[in-house]
CSV table of N, CA and C in Angstrom, one decimal:
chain,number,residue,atom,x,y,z
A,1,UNK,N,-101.8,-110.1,-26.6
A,1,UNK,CA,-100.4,-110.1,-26.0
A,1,UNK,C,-99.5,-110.7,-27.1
A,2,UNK,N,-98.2,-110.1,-27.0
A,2,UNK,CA,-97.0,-110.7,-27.7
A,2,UNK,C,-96.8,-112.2,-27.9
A,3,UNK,N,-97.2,-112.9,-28.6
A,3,UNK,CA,-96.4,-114.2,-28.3
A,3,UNK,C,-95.3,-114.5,-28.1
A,4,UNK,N,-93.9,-113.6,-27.8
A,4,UNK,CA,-93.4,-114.2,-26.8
A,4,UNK,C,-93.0,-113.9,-25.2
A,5,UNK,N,-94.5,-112.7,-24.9
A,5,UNK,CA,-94.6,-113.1,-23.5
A,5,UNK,C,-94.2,-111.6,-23.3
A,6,UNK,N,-94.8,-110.9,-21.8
A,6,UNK,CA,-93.8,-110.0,-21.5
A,6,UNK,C,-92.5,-110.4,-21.2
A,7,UNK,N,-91.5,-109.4,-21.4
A,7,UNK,CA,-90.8,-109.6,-20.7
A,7,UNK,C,-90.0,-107.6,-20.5
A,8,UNK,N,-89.0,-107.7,-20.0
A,8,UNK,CA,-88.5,-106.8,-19.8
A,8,UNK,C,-88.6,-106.2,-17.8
A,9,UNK,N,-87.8,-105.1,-17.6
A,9,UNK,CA,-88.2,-103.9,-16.6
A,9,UNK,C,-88.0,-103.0,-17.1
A,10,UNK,N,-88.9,-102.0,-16.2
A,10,UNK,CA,-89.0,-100.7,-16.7
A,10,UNK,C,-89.7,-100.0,-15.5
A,11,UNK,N,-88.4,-99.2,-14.2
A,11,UNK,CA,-89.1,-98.5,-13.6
A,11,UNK,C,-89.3,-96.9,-13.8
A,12,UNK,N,-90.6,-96.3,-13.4
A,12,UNK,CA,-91.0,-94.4,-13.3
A,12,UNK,C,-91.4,-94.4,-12.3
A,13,UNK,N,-91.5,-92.9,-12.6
A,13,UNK,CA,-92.0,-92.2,-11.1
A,13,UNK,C,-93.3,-92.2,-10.6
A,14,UNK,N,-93.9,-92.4,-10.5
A,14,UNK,CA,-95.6,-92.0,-9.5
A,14,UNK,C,-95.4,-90.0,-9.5
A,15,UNK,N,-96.5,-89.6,-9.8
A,15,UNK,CA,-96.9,-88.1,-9.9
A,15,UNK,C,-97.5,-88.0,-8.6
A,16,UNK,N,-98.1,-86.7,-8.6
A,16,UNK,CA,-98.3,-86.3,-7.0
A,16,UNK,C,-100.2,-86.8,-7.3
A,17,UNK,N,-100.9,-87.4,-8.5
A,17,UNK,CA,-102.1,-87.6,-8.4
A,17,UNK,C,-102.1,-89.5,-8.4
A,18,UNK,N,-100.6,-89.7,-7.8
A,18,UNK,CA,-100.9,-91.1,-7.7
A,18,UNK,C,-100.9,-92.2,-9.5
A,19,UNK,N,-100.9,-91.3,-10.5
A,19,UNK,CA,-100.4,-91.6,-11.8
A,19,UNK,C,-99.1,-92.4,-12.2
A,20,UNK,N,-98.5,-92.9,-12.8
A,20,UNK,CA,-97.6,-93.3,-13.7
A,20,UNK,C,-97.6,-93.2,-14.9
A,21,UNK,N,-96.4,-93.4,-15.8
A,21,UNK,CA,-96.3,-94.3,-17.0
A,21,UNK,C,-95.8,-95.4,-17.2
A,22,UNK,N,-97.0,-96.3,-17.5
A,22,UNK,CA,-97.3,-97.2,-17.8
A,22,UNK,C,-96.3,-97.8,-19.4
A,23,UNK,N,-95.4,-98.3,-19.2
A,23,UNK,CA,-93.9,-98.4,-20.3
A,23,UNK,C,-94.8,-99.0,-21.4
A,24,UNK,N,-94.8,-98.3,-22.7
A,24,UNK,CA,-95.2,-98.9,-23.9
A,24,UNK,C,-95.4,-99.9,-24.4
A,25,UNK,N,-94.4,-100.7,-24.6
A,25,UNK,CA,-94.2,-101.9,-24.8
A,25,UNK,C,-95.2,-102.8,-24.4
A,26,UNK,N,-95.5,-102.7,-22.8
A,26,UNK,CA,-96.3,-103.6,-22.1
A,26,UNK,C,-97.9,-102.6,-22.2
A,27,UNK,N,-98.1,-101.8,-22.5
A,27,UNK,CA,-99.3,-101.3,-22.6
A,27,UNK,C,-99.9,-101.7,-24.2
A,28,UNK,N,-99.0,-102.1,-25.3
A,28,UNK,CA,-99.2,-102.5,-26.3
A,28,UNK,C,-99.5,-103.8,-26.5
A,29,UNK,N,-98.6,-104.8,-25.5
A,29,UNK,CA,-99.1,-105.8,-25.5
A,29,UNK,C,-100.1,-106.4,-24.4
A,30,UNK,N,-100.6,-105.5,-23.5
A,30,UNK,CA,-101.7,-105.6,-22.9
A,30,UNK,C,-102.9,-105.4,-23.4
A,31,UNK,N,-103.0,-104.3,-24.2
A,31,UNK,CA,-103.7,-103.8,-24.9
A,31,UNK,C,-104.9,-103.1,-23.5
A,32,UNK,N,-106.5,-102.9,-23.5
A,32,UNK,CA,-106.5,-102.1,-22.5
A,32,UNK,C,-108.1,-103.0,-22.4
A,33,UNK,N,-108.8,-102.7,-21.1
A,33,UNK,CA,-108.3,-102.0,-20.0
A,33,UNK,C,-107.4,-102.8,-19.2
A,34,UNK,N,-106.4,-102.6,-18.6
A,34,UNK,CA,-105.0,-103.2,-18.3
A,34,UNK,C,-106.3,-103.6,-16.4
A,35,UNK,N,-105.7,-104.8,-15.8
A,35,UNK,CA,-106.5,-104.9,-14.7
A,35,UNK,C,-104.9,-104.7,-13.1
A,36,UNK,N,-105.3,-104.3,-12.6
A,36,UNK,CA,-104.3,-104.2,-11.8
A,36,UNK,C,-104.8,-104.7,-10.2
A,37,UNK,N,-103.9,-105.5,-9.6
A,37,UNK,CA,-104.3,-106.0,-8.4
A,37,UNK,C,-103.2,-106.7,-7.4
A,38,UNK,N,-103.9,-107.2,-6.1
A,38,UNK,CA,-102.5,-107.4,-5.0
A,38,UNK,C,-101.9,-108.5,-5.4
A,39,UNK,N,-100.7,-108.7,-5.5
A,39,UNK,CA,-99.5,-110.2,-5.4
A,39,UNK,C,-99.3,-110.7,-3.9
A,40,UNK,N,-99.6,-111.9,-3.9
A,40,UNK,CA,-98.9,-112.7,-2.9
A,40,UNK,C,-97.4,-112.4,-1.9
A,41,UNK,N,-96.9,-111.8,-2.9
A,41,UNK,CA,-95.4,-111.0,-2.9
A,41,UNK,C,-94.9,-109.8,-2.1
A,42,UNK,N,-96.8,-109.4,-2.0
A,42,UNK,CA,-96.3,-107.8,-1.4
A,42,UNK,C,-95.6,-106.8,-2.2
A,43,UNK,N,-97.0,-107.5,-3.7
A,43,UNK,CA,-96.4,-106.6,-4.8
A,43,UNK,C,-97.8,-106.5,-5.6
A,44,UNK,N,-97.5,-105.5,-6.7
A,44,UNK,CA,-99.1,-105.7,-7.6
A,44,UNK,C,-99.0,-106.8,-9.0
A,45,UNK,N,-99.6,-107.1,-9.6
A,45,UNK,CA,-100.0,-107.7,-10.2
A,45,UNK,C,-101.1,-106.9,-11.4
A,46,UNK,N,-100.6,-106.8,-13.0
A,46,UNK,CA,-101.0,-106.4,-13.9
A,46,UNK,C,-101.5,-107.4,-15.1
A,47,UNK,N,-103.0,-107.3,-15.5
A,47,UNK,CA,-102.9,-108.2,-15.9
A,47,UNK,C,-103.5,-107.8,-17.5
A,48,UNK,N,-104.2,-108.8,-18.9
A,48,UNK,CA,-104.4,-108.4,-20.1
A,48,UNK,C,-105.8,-108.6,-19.7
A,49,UNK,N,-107.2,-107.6,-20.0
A,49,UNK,CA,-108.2,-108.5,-19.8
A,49,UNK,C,-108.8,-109.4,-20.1
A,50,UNK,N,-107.8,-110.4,-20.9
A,50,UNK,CA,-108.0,-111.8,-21.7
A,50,UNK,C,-107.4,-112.9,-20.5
A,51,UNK,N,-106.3,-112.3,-20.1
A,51,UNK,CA,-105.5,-113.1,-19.0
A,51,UNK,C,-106.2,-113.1,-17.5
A,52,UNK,N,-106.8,-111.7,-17.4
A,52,UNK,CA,-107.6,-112.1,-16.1
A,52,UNK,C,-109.0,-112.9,-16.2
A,53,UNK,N,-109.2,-112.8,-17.5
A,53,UNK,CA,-110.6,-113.5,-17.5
A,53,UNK,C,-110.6,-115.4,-17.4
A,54,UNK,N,-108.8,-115.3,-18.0
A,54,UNK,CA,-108.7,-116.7,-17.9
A,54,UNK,C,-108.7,-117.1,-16.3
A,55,UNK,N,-108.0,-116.0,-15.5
A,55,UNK,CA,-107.9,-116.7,-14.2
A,55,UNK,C,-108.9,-116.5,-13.7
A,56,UNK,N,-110.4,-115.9,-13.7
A,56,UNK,CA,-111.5,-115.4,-13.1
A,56,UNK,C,-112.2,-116.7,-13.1
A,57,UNK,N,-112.1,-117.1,-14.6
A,57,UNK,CA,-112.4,-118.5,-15.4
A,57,UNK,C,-112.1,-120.2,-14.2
A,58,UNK,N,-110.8,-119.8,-14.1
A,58,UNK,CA,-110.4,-120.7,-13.2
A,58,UNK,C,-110.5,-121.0,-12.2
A,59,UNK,N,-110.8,-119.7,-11.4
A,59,UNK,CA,-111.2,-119.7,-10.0
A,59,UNK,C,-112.7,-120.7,-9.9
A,60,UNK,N,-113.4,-120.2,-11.1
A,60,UNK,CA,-114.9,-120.6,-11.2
A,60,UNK,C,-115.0,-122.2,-11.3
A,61,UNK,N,-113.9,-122.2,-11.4
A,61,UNK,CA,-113.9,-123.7,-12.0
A,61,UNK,C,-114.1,-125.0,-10.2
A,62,UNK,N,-113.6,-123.9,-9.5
A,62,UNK,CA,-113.6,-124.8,-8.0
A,62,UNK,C,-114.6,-124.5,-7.4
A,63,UNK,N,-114.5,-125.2,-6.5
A,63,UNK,CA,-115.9,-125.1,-5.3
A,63,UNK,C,-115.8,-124.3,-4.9
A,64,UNK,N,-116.6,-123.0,-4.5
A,64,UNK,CA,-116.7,-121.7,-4.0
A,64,UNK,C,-116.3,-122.2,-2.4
A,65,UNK,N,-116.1,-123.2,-2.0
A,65,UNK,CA,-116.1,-122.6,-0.5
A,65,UNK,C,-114.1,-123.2,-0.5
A,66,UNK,N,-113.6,-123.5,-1.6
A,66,UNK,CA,-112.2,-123.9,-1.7
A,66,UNK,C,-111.9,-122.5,-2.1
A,67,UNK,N,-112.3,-121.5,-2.7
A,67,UNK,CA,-111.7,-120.3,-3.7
A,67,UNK,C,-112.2,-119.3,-2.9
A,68,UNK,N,-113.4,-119.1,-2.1
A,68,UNK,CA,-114.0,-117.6,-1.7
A,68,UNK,C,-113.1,-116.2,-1.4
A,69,UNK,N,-111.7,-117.1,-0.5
A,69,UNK,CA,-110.9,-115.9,0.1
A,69,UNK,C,-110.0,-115.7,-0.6
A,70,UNK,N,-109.5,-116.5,-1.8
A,70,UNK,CA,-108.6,-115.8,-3.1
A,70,UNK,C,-109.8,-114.9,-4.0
A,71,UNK,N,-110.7,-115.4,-4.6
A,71,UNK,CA,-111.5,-114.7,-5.0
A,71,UNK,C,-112.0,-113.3,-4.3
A,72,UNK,N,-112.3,-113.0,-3.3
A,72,UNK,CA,-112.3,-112.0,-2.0
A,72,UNK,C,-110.9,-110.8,-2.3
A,73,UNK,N,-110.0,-111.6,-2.5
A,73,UNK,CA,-108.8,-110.6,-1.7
A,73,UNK,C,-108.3,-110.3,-3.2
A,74,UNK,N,-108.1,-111.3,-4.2
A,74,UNK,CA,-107.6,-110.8,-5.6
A,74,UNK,C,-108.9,-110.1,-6.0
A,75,UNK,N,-110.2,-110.7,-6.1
A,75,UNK,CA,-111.0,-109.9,-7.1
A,75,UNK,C,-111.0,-108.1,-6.2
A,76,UNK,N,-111.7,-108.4,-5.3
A,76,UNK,CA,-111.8,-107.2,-4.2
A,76,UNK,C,-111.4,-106.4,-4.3
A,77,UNK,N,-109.8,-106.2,-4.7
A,77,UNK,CA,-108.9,-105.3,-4.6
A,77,UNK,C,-108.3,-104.7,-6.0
A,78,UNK,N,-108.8,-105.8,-7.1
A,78,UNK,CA,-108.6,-105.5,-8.5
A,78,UNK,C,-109.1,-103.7,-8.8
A,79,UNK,N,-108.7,-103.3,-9.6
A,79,UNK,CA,-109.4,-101.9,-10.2
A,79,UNK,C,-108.9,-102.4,-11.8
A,80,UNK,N,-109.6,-102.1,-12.7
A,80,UNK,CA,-109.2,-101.4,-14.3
A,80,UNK,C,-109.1,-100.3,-14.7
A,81,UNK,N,-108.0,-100.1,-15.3
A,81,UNK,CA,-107.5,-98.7,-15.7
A,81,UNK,C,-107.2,-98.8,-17.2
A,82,UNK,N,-107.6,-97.7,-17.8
A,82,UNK,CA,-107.1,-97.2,-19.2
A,82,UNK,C,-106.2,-96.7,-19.0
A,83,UNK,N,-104.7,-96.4,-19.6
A,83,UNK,CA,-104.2,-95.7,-20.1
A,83,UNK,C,-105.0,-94.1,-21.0
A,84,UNK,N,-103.9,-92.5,-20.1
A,84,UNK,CA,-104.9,-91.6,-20.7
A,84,UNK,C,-104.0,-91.3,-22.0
A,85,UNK,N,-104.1,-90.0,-22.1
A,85,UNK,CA,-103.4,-90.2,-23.7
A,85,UNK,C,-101.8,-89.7,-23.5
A,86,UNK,N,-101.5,-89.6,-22.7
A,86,UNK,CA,-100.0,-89.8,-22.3
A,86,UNK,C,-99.4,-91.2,-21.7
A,87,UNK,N,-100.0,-92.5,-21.6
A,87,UNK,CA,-99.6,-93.5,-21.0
A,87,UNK,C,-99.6,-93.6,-19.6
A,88,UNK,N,-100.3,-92.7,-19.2
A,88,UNK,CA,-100.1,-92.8,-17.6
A,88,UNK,C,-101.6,-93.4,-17.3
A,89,UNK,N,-101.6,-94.0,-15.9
A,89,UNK,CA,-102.6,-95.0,-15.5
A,89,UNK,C,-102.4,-94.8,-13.8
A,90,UNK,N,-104.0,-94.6,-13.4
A,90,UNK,CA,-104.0,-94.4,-11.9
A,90,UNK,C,-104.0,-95.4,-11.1
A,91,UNK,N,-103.1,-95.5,-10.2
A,91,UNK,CA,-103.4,-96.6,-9.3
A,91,UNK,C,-103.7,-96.1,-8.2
A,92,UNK,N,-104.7,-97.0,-7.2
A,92,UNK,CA,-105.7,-96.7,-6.2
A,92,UNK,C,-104.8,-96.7,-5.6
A,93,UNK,N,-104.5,-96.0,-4.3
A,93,UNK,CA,-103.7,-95.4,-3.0
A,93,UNK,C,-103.8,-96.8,-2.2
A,94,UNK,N,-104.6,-97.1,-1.9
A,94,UNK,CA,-104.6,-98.6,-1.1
A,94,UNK,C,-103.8,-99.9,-1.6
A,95,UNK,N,-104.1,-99.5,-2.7
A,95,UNK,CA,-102.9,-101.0,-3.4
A,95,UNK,C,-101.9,-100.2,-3.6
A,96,UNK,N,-101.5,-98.6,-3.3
A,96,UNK,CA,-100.0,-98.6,-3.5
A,96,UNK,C,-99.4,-98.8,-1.9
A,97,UNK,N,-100.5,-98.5,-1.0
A,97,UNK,CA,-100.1,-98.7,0.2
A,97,UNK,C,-100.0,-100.2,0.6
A,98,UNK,N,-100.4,-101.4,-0.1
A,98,UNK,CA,-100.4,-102.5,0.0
A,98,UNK,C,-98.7,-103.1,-0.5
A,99,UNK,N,-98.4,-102.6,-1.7
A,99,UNK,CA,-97.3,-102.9,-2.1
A,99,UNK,C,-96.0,-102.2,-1.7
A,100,UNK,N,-96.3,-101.1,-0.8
A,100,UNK,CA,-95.5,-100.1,-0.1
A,100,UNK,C,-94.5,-99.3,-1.2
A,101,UNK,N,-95.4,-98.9,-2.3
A,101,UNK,CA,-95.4,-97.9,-3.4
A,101,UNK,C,-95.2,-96.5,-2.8
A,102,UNK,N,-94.1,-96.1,-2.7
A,102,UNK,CA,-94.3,-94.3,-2.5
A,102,UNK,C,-93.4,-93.3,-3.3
A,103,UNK,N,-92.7,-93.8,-4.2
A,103,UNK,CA,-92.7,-92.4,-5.2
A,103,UNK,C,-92.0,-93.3,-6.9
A,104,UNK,N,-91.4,-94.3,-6.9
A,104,UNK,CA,-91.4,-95.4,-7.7
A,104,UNK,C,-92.3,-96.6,-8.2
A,105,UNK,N,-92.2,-96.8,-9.8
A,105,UNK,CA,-92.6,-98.5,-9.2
A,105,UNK,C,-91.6,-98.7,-10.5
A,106,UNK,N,-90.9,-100.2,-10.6
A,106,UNK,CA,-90.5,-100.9,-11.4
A,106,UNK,C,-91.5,-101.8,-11.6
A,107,UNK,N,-91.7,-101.9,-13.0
A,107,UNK,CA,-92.5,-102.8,-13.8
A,107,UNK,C,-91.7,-104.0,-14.5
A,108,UNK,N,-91.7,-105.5,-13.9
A,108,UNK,CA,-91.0,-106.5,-14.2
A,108,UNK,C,-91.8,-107.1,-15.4
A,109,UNK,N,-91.9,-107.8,-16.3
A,109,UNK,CA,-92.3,-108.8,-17.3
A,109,UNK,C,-92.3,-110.0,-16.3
A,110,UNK,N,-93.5,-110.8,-16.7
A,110,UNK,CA,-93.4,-112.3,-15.9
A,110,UNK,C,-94.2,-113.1,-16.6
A,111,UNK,N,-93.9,-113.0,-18.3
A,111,UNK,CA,-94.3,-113.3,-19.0
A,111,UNK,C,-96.0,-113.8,-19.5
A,112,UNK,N,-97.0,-113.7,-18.7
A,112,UNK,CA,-98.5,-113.6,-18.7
A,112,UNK,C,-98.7,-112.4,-18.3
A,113,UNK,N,-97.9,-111.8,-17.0
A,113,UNK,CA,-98.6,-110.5,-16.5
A,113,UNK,C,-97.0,-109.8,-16.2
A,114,UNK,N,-97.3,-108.8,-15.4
A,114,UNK,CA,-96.6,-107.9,-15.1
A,114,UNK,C,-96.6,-107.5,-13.7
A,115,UNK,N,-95.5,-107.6,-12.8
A,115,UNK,CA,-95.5,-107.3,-11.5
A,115,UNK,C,-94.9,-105.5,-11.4
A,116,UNK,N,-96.1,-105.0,-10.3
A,116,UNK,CA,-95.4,-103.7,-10.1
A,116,UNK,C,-94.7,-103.4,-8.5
A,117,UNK,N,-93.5,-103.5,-8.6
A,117,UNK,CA,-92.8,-103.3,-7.1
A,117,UNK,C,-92.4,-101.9,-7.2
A,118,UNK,N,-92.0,-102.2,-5.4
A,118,UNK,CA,-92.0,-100.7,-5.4
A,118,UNK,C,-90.0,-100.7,-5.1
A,119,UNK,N,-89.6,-98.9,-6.1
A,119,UNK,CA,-88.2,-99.4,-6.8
A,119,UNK,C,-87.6,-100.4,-5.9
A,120,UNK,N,-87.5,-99.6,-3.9
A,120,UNK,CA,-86.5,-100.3,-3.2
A,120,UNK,C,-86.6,-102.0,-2.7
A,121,UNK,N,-87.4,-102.1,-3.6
A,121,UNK,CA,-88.1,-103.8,-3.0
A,121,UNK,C,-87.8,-104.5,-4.7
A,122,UNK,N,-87.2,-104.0,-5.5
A,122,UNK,CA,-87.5,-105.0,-6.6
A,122,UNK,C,-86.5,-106.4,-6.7
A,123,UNK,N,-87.4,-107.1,-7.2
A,123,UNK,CA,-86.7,-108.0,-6.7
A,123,UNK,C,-85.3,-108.4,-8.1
A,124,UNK,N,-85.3,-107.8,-8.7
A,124,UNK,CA,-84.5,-108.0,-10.0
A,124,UNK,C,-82.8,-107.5,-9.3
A,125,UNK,N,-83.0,-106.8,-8.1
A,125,UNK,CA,-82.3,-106.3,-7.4
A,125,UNK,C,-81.2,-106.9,-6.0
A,126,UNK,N,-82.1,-108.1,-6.3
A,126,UNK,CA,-81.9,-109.4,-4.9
A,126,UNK,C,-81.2,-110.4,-5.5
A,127,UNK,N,-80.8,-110.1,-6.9
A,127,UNK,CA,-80.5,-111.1,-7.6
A,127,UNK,C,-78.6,-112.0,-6.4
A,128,UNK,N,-78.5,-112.8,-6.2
A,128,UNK,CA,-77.4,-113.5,-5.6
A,128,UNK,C,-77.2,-114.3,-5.9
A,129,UNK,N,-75.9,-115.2,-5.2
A,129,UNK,CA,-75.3,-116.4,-5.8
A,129,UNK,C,-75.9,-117.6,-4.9
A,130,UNK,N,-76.5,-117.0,-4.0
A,130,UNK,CA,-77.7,-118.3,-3.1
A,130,UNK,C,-79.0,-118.5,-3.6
A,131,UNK,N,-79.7,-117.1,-4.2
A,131,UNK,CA,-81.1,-117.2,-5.1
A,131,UNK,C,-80.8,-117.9,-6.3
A,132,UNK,N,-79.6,-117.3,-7.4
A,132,UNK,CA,-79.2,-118.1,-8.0
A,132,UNK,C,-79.5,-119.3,-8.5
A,133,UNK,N,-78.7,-120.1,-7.1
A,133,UNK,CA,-78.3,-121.3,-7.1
A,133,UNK,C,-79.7,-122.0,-6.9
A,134,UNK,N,-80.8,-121.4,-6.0
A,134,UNK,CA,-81.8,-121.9,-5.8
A,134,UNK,C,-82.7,-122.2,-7.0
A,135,UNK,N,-82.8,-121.1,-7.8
A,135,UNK,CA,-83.5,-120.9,-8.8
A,135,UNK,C,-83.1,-122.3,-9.8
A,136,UNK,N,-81.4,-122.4,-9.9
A,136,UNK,CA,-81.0,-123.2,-10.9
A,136,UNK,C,-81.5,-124.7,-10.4
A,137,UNK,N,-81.7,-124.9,-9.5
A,137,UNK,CA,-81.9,-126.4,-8.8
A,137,UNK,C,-83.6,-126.3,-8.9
A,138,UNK,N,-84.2,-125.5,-9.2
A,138,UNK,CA,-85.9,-125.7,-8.9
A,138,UNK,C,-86.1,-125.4,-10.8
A,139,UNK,N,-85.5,-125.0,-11.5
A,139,UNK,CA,-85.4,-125.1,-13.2
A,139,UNK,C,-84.7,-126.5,-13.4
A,140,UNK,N,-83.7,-127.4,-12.8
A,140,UNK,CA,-83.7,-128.3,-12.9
A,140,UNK,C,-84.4,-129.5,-12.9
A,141,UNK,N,-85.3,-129.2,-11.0
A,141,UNK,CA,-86.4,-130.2,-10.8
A,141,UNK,C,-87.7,-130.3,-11.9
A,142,UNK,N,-88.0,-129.2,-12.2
A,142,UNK,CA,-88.7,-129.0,-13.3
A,142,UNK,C,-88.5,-129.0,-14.8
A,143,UNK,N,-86.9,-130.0,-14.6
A,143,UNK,CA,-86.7,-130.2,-16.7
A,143,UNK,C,-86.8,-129.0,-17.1
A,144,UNK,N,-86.5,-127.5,-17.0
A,144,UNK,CA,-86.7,-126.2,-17.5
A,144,UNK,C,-85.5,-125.9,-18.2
């Protein structure tokens, strides 16, 4: 990965086999096989296979009976995909139905991984002067 992080958006269209393209940039600094899986968010989650191994790593690190049902629901639902030789990458119908993907996705940068929303849900789109304000006060509490 980049050292300085993803960052960027970049949303495409979904094809009628459930494909995308997968934006260069982040496929370069992913490098491959890219791991894709559910967000908390009611979004997906893309990861480097260096970056998921760290968090596989970390799960391992707790007591299985504290981790089972994150381990369960993130690993479970993970799939790895290669990019084919056009940049496009399939995503499984169930995680696009989970993220409520149906003919878009915007690809956000979140600097370790990559969130994929679906366009009318992104959140780069929600941006206000209350989130804002929230944001600036929780970058504060955190010296950021």
């Amino acid at each position: 990965m980049a050292d300085n992080g993803l960052v960027g958006n970049y949303t495409h269209s979904l094809d009628a086999k459930n494909r995308v393209f997968f934006p260069a940039k982040f496929r370069e600094d992913l490098g491959s096989p890219i791991i894709i899986t559910i967000n908390v968010d009611k979004c997906l989650s893309a990861y480097s296979a260096s970056e998921w191994d760290t968090f596989v790593k970390k799960l391992g690190s707790y007591p299985k009976s504290q981790v089972k049902e994150i381990k369960r629901i993130f690993c479970g639902n993970a799939i790895k995909v290669v990019p084919d030789g056009q940049g496009r990458v399939m995503v499984d119908k169930k995680l696009l139905d989970f993220a409520g993907i149906t003919d878009s996705i915007t690809f956000v940068g979140c600097g370790d991984s990559i969130e994929l929303w679906a366009e009318k849900k992104d959140p780069l789109c929600a941006l206000d002067d209350a989130l804002l304000s929230d944001i600036g006060e929780k970058m504060l509490e955190l010296d950021i």
